[in-house]
mmCIF file with all atom_site columns, C-alpha atoms in Angstrom:
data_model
loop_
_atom_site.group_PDB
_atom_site.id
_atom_site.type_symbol
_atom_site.label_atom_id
_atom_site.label_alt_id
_atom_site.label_comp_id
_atom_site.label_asym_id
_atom_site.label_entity_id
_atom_site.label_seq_id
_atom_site.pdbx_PDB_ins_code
_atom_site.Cartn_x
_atom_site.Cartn_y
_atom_site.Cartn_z
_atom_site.occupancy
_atom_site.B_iso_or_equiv
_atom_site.pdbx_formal_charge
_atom_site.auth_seq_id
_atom_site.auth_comp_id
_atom_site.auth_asym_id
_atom_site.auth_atom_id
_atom_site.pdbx_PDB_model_num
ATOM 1   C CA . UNK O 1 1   ? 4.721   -17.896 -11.681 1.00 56.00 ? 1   UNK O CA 1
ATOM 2   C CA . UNK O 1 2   ? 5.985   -20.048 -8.860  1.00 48.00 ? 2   UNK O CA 1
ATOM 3   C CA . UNK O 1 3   ? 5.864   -19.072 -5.110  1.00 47.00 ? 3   UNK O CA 1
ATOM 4   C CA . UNK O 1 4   ? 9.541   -18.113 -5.352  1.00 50.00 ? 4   UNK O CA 1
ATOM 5   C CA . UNK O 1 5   ? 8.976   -15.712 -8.220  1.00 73.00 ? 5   UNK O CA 1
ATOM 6   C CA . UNK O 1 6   ? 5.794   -14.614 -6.370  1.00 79.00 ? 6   UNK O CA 1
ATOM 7   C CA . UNK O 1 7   ? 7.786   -13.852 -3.245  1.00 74.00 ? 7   UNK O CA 1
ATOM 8   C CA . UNK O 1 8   ? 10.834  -12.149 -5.190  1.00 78.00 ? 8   UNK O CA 1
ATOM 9   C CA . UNK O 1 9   ? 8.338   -10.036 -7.490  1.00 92.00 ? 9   UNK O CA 1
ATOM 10  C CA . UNK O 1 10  ? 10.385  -6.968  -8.656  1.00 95.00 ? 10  UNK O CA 1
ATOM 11  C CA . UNK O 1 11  ? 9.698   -3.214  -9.251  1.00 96.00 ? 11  UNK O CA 1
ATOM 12  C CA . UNK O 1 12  ? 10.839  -3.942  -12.786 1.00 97.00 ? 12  UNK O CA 1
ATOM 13  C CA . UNK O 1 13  ? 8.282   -7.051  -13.692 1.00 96.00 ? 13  UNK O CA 1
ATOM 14  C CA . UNK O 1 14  ? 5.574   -5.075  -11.666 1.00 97.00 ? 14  UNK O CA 1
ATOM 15  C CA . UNK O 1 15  ? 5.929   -1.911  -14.296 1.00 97.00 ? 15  UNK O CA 1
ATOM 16  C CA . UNK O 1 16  ? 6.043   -4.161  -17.050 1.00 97.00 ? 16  UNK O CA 1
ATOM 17  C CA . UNK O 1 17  ? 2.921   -6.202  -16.292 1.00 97.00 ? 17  UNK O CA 1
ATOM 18  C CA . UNK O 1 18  ? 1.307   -3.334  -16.040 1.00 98.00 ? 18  UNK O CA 1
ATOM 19  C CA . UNK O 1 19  ? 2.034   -1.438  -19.015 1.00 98.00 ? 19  UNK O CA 1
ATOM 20  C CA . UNK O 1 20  ? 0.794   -4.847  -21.176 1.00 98.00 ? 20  UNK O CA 1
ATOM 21  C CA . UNK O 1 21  ? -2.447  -3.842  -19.329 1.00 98.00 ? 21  UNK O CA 1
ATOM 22  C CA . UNK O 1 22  ? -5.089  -1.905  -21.124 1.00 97.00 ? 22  UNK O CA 1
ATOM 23  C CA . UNK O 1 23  ? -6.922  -0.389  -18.701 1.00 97.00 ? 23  UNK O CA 1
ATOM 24  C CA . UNK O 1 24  ? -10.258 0.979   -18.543 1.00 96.00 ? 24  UNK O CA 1
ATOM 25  C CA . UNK O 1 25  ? -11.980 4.232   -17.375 1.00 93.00 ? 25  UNK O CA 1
ATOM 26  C CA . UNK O 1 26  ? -15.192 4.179   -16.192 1.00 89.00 ? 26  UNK O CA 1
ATOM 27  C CA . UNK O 1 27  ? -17.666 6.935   -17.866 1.00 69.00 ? 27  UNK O CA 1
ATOM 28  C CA . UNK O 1 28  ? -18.949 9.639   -15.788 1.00 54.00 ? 28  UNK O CA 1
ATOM 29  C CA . UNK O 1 29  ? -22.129 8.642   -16.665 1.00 53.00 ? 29  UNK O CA 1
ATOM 30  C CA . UNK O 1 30  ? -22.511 5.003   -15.275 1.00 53.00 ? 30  UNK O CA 1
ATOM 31  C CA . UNK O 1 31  ? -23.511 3.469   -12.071 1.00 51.00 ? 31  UNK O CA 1
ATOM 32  C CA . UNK O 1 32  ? -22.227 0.265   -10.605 1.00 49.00 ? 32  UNK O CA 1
ATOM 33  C CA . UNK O 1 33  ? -24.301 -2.138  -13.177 1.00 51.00 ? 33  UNK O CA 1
ATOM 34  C CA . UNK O 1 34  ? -23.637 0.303   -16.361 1.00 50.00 ? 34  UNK O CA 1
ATOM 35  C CA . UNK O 1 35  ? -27.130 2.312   -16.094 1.00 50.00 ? 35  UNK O CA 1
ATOM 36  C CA . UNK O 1 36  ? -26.694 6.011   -16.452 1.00 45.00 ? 36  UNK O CA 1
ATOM 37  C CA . UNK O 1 37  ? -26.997 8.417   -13.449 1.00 52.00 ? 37  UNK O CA 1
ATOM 38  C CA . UNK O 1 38  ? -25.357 11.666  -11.911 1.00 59.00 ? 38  UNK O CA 1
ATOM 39  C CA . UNK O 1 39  ? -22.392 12.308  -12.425 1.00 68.00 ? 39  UNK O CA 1
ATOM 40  C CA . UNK O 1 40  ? -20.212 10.187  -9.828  1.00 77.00 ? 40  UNK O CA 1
ATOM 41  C CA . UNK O 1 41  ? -17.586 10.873  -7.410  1.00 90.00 ? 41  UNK O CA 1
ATOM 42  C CA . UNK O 1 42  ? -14.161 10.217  -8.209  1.00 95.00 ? 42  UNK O CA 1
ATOM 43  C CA . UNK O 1 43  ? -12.057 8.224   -5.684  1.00 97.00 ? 43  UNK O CA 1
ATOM 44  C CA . UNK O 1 44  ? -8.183  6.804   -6.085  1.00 98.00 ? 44  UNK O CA 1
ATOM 45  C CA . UNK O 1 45  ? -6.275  4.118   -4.238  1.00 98.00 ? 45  UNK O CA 1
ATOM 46  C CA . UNK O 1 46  ? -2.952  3.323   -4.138  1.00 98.00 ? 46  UNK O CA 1
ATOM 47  C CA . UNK O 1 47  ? -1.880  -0.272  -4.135  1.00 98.00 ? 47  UNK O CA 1
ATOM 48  C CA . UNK O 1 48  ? 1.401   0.650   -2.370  1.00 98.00 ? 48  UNK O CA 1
ATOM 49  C CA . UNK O 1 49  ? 4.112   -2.280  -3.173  1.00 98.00 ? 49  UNK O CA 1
ATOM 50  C CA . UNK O 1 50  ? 7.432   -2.539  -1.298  1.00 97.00 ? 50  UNK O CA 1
ATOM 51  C CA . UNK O 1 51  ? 10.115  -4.838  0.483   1.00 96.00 ? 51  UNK O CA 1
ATOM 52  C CA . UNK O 1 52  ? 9.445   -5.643  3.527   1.00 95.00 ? 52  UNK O CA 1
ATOM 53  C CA . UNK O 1 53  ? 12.108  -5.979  5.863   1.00 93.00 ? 53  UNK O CA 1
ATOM 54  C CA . UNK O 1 54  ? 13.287  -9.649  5.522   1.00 93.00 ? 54  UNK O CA 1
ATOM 55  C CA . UNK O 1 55  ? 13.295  -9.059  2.473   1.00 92.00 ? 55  UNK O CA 1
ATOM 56  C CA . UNK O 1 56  ? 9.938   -9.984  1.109   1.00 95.00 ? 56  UNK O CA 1
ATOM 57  C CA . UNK O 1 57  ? 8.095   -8.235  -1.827  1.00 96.00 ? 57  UNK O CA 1
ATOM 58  C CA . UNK O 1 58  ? 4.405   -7.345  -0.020  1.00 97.00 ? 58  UNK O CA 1
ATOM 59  C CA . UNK O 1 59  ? 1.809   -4.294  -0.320  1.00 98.00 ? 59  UNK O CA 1
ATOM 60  C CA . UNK O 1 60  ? -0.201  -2.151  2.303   1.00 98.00 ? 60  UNK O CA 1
ATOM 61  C CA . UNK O 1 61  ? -4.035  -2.889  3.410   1.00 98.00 ? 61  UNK O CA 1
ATOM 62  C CA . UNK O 1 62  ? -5.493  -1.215  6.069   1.00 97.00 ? 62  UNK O CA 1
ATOM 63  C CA . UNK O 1 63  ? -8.201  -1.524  8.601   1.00 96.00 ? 63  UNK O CA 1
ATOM 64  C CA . UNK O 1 64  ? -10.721 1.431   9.397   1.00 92.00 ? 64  UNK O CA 1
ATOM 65  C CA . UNK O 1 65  ? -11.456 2.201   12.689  1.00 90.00 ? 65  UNK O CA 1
ATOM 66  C CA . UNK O 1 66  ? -15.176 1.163   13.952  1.00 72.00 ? 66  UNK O CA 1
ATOM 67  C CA . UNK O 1 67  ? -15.794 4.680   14.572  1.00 74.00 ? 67  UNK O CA 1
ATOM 68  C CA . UNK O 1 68  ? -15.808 5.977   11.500  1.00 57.00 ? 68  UNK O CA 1
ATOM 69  C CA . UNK O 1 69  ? -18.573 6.940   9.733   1.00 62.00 ? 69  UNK O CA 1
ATOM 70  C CA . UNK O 1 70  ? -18.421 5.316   6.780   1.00 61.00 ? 70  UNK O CA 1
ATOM 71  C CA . UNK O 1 71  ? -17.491 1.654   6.114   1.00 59.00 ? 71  UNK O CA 1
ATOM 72  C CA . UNK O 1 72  ? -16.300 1.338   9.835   1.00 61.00 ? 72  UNK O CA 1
ATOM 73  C CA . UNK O 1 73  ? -13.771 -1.483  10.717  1.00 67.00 ? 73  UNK O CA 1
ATOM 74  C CA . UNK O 1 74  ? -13.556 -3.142  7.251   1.00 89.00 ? 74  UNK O CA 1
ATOM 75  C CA . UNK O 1 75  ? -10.141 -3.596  5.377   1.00 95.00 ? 75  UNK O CA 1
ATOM 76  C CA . UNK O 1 76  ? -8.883  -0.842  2.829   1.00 96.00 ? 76  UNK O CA 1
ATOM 77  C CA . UNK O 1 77  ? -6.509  0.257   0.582   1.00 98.00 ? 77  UNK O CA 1
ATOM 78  C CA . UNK O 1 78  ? -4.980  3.404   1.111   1.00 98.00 ? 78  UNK O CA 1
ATOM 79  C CA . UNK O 1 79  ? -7.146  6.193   -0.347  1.00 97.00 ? 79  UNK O CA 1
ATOM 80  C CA . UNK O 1 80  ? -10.295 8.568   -0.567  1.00 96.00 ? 80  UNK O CA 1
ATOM 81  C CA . UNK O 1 81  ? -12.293 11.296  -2.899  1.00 96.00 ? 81  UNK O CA 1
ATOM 82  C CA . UNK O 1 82  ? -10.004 12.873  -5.353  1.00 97.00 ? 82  UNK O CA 1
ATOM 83  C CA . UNK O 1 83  ? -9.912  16.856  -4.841  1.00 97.00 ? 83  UNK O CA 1
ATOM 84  C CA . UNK O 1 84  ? -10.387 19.331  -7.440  1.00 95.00 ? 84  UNK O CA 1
ATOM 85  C CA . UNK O 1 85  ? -7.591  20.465  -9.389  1.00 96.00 ? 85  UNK O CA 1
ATOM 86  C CA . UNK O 1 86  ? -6.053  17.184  -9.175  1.00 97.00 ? 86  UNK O CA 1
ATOM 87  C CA . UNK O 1 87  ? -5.369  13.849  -10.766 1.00 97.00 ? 87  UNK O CA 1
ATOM 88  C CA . UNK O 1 88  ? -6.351  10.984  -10.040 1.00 97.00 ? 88  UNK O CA 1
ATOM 89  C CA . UNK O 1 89  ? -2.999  9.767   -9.552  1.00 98.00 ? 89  UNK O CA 1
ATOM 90  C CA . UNK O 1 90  ? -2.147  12.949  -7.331  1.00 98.00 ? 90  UNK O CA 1
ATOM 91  C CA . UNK O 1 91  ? -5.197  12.249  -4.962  1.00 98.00 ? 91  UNK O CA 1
ATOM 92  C CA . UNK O 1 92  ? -4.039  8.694   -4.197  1.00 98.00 ? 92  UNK O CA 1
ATOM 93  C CA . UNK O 1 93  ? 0.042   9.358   -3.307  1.00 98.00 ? 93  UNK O CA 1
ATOM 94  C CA . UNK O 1 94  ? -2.004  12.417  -1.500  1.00 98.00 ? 94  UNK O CA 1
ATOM 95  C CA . UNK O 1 95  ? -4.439  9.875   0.345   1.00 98.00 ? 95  UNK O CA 1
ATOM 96  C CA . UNK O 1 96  ? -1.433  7.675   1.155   1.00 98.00 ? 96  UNK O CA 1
ATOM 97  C CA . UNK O 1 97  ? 0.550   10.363  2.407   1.00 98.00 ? 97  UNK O CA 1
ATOM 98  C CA . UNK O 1 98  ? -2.086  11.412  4.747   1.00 98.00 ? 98  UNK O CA 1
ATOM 99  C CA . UNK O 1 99  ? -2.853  7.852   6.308   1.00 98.00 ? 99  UNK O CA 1
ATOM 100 C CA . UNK O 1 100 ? 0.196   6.725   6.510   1.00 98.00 ? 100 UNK O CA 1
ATOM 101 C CA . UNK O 1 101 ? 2.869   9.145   6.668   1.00 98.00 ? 101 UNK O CA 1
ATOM 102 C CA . UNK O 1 102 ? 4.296   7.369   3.407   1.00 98.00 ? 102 UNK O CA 1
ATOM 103 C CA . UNK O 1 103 ? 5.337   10.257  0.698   1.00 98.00 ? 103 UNK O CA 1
ATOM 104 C CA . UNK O 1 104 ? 6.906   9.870   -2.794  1.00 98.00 ? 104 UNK O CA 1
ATOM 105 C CA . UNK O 1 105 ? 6.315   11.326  -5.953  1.00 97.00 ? 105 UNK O CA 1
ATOM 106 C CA . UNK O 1 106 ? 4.729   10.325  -9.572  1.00 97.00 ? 106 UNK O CA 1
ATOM 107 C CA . UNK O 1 107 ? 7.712   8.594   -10.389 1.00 98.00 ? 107 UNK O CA 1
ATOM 108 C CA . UNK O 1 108 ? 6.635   5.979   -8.258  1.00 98.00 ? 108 UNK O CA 1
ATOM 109 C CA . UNK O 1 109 ? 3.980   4.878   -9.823  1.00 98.00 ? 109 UNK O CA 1
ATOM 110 C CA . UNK O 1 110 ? 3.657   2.264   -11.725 1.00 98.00 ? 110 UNK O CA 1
ATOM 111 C CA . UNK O 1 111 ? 0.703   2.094   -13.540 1.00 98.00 ? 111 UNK O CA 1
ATOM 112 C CA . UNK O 1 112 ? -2.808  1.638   -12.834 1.00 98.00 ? 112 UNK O CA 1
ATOM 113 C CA . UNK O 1 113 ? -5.768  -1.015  -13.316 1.00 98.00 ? 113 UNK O CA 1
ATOM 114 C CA . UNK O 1 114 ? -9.589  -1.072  -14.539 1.00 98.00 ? 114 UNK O CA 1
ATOM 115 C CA . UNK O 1 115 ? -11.905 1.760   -12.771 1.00 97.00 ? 115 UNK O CA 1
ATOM 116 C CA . UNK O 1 116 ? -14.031 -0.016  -10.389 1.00 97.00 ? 116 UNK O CA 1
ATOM 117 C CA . UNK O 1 117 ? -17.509 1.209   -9.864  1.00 95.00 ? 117 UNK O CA 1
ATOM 118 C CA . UNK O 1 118 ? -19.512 1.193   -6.523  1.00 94.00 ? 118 UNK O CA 1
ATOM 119 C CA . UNK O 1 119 ? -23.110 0.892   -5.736  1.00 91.00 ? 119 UNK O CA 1
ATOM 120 C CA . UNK O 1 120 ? -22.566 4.230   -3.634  1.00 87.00 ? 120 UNK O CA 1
ATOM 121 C CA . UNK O 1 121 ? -21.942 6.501   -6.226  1.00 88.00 ? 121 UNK O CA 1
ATOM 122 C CA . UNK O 1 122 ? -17.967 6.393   -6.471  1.00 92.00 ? 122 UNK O CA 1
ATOM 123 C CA . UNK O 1 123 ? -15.672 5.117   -9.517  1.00 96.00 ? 123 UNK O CA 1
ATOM 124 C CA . UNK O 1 124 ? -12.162 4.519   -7.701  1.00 97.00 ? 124 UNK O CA 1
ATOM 125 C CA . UNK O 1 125 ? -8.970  4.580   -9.764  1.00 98.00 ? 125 UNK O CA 1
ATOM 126 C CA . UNK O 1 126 ? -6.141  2.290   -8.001  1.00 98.00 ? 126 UNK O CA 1
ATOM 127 C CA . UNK O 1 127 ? -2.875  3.334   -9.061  1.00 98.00 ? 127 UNK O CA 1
ATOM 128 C CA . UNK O 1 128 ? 0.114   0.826   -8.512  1.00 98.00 ? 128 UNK O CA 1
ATOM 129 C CA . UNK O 1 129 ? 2.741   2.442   -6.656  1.00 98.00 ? 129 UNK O CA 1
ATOM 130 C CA . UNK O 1 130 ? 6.625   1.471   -5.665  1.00 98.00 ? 130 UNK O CA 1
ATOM 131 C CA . UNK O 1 131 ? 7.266   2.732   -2.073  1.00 98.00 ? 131 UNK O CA 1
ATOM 132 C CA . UNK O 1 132 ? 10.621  0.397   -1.821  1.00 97.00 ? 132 UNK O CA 1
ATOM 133 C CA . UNK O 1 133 ? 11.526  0.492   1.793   1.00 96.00 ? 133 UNK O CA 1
ATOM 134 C CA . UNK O 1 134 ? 8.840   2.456   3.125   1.00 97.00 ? 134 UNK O CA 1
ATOM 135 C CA . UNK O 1 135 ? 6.749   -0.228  3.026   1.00 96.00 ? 135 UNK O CA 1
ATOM 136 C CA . UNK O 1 136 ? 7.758   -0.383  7.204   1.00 95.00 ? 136 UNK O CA 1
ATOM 137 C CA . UNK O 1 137 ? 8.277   2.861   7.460   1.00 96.00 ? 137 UNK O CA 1
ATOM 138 C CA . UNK O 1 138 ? 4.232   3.880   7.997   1.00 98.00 ? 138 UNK O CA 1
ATOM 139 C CA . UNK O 1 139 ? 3.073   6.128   10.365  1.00 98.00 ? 139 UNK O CA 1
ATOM 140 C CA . UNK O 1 140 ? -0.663  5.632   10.334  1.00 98.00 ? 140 UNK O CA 1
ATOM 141 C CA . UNK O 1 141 ? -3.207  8.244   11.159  1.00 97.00 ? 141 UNK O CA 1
ATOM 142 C CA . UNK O 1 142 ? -5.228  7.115   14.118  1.00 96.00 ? 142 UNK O CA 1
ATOM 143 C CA . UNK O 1 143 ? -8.740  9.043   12.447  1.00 94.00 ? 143 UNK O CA 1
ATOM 144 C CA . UNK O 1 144 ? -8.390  7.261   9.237   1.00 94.00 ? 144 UNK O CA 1
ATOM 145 C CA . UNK O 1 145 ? -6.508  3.625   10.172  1.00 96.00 ? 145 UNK O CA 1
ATOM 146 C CA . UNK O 1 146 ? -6.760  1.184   12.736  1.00 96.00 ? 146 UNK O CA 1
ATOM 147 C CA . UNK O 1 147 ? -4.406  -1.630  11.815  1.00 97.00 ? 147 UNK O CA 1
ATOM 148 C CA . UNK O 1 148 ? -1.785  -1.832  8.862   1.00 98.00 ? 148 UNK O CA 1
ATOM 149 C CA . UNK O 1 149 ? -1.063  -5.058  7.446   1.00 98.00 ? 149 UNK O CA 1
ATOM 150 C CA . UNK O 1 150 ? 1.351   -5.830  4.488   1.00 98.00 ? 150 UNK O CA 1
ATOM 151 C CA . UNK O 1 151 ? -0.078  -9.112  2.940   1.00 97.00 ? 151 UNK O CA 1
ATOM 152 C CA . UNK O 1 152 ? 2.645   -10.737 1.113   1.00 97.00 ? 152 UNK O CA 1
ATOM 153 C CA . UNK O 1 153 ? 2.347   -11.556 -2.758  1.00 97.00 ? 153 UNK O CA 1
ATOM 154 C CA . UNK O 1 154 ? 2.162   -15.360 -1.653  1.00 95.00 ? 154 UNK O CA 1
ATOM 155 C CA . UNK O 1 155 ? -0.790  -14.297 0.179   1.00 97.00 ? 155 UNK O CA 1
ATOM 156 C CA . UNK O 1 156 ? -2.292  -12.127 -2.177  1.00 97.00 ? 156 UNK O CA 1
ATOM 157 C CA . UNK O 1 157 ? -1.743  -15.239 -4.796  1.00 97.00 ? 157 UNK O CA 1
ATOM 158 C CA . UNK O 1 158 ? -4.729  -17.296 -3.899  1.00 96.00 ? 158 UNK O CA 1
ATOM 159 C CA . UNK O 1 159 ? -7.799  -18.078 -5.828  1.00 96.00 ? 159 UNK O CA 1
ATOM 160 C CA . UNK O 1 160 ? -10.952 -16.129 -4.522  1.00 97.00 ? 160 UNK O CA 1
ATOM 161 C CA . UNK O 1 161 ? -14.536 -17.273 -3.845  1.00 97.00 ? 161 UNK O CA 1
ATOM 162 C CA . UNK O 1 162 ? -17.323 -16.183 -6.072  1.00 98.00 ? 162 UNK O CA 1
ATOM 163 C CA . UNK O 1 163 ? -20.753 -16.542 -4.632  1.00 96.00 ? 163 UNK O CA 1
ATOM 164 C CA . UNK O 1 164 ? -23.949 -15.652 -5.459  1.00 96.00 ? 164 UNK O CA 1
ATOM 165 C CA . UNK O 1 165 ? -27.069 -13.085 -3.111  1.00 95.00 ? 165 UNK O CA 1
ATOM 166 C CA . UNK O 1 166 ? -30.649 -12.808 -4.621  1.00 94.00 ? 166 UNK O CA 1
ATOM 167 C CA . UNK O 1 167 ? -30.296 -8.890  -4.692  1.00 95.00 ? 167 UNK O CA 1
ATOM 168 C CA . UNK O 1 168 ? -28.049 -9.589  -7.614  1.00 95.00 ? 168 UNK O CA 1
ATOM 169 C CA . UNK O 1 169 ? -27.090 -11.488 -10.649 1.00 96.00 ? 169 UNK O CA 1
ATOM 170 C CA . UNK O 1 170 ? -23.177 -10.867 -10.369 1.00 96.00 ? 170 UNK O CA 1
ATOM 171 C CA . UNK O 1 171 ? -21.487 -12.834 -8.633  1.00 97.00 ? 171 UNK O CA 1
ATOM 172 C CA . UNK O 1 172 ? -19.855 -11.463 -4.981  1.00 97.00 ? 172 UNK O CA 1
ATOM 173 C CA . UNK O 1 173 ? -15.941 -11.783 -5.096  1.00 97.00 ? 173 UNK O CA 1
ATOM 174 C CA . UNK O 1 174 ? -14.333 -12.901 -2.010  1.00 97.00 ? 174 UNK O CA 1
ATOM 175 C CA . UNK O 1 175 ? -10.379 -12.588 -1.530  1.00 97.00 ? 175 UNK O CA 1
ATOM 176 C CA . UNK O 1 176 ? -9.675  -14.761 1.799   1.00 97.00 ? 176 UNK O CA 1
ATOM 177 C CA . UNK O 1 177 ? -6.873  -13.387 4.006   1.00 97.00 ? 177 UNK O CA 1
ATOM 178 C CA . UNK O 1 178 ? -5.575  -14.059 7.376   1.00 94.00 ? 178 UNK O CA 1
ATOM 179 C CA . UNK O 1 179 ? -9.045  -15.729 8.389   1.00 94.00 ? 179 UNK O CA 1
ATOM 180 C CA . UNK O 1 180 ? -11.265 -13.078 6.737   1.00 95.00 ? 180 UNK O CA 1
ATOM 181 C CA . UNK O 1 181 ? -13.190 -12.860 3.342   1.00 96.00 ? 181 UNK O CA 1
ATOM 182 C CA . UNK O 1 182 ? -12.473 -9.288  1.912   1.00 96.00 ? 182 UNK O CA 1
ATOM 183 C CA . UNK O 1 183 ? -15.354 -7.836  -0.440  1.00 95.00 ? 183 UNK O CA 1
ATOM 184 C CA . UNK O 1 184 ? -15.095 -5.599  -3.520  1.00 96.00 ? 184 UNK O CA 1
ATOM 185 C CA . UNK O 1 185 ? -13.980 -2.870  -3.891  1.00 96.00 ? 185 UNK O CA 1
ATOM 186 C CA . UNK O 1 186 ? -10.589 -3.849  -2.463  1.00 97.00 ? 186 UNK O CA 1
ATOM 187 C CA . UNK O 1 187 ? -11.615 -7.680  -3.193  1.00 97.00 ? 187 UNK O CA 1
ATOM 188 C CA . UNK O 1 188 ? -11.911 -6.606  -6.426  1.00 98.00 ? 188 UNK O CA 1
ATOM 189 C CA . UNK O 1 189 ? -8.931  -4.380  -7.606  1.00 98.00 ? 189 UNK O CA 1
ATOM 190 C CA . UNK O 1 190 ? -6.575  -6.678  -5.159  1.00 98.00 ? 190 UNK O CA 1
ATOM 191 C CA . UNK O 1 191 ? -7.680  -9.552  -7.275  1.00 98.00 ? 191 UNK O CA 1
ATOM 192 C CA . UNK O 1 192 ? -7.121  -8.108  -10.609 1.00 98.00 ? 192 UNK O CA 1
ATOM 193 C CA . UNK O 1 193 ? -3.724  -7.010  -8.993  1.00 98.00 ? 193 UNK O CA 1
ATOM 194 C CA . UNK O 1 194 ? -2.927  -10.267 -8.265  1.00 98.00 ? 194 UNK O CA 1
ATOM 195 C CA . UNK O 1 195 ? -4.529  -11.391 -12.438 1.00 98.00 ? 195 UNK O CA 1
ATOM 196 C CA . UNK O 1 196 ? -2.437  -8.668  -14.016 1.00 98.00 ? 196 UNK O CA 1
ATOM 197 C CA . UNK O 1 197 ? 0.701   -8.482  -12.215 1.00 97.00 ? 197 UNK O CA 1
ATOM 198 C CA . UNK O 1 198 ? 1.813   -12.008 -11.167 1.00 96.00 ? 198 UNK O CA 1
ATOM 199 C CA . UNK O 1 199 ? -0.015  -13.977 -14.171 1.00 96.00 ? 199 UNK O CA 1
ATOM 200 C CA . UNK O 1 200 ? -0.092  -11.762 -17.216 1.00 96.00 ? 200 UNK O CA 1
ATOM 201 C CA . UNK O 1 201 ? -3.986  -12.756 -17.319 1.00 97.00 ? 201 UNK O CA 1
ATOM 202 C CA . UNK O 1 202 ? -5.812  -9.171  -18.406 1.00 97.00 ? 202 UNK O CA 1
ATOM 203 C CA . UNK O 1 203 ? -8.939  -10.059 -15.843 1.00 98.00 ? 203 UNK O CA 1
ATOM 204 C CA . UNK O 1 204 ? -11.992 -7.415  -15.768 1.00 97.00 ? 204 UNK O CA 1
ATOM 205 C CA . UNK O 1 205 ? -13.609 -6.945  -12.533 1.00 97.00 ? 205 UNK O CA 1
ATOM 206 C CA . UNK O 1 206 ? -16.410 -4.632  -13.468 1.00 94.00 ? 206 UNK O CA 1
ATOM 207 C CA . UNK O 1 207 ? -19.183 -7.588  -12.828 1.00 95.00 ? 207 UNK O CA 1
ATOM 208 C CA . UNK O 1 208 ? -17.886 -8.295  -9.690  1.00 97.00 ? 208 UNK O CA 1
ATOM 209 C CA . UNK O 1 209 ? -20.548 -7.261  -7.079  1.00 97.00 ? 209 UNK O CA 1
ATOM 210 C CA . UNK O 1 210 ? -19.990 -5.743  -3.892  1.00 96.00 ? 210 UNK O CA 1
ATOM 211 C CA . UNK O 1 211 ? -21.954 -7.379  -0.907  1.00 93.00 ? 211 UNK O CA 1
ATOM 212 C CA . UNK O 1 212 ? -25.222 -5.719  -0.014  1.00 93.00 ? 212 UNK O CA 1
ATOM 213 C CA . UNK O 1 213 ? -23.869 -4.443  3.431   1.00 87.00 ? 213 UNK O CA 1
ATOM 214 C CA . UNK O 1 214 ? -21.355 -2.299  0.966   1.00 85.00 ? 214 UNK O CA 1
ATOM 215 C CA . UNK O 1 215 ? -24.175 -0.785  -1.538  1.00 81.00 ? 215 UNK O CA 1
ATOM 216 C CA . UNK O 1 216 ? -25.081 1.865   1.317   1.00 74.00 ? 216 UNK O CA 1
#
């Protein structure tokens, strides 16, 4: 795909990438390098995809405030812990909702990639989701997000760094953006995003290590 396609990326060729994606659930039985444990906790994120307002296919990524508690000041994708009694679909359009201000329904989404699981104890579930014109439309919540950004698919489309830490023998994905190196998880699912959905490649990410900073 060129960098016009990439730019012009539709809802259409978004849904259809997808569903030639097999995706994979994680076992409730498996910690982040496949040994069994307790059972985890489940988590969802929305990769929210819209037009931005020139006109410009991008997605939402947030920054956490540095007073929160966990993971403070590092980038994000819009979500959380999945409640009881729902999906995990329902607890990301939920979490989006509730960071920032963006609602729509299960129409909108898409379709979903691999499972991803964390050294802390959490298998997250990103859901693909069309928010069309929201995409500008956020109203973040100050608790939960400190900056929105909405990277555009030319952006997203560039090849990450792998490199290697002695407390592991997977390799650390990197995705570079706007002078920062992101980590897994969001490294991670944002570059099978970018596999799947703008090159048809059907790219695992369940080696992928998180940096050690991230295990806690």
């Amino acid at each position: 795909m060129n960098s016009d396609d990439v730019e012009g990326v539709t809802r259409e060729r978004i849904e259809a990438a997808l569903a030639a994606f097999e995706p994979r659930a994680a076992g409730d039985d498996l910690d982040a390098v496949g040994n069994s444990t307790a059972r985890p906790h489940r988590a969802a994120v929305a990769i929210a995809v819209g037009r931005r307002r020139d006109g410009v296919t991008a997605f939402l990524l947030t920054v956490r405030p540095d007073r929160m508690r966990a993971h403070p000041g590092q980038f994000a994708l819009p979500g959380g812990r999945v409640d009881s009694g729902e999906s995990a679909a329902q607890g990301a359009l939920r979490e989006l909702h509730e960071e920032l201000g963006i609602e729509v329904d299960e129409a909108a989404v898409l379709g979903r990639l691999d499972d991803y699981v964390t050294r802390s104890g959490y298998v997250i579930s990103p859901f693909v989701v069309w928010v069309g014109d929201l995409l500008d439309a956020t109203i973040p919540n100050p608790d939960e997000v400190a900056i929105v950004l909405t990277p555009t698919m030319a952006e997203l489309d560039v090849e990450p760094r792998f490199v290697t830490i002695p407390e592991s023998d997977r390799p650390v994905v990197q995705w570079p953006y706007a002078g920062s190196l992101i980590h897994a998880p969001t490294g991670a699912i944002i570059y099978q995003f970018r596999e799947v959905v703008l090159h048809g490649r059907p790219t695992r990410v369940d080696h992928l290590e998180q940096p050690v900073f991230a295990w806690r």
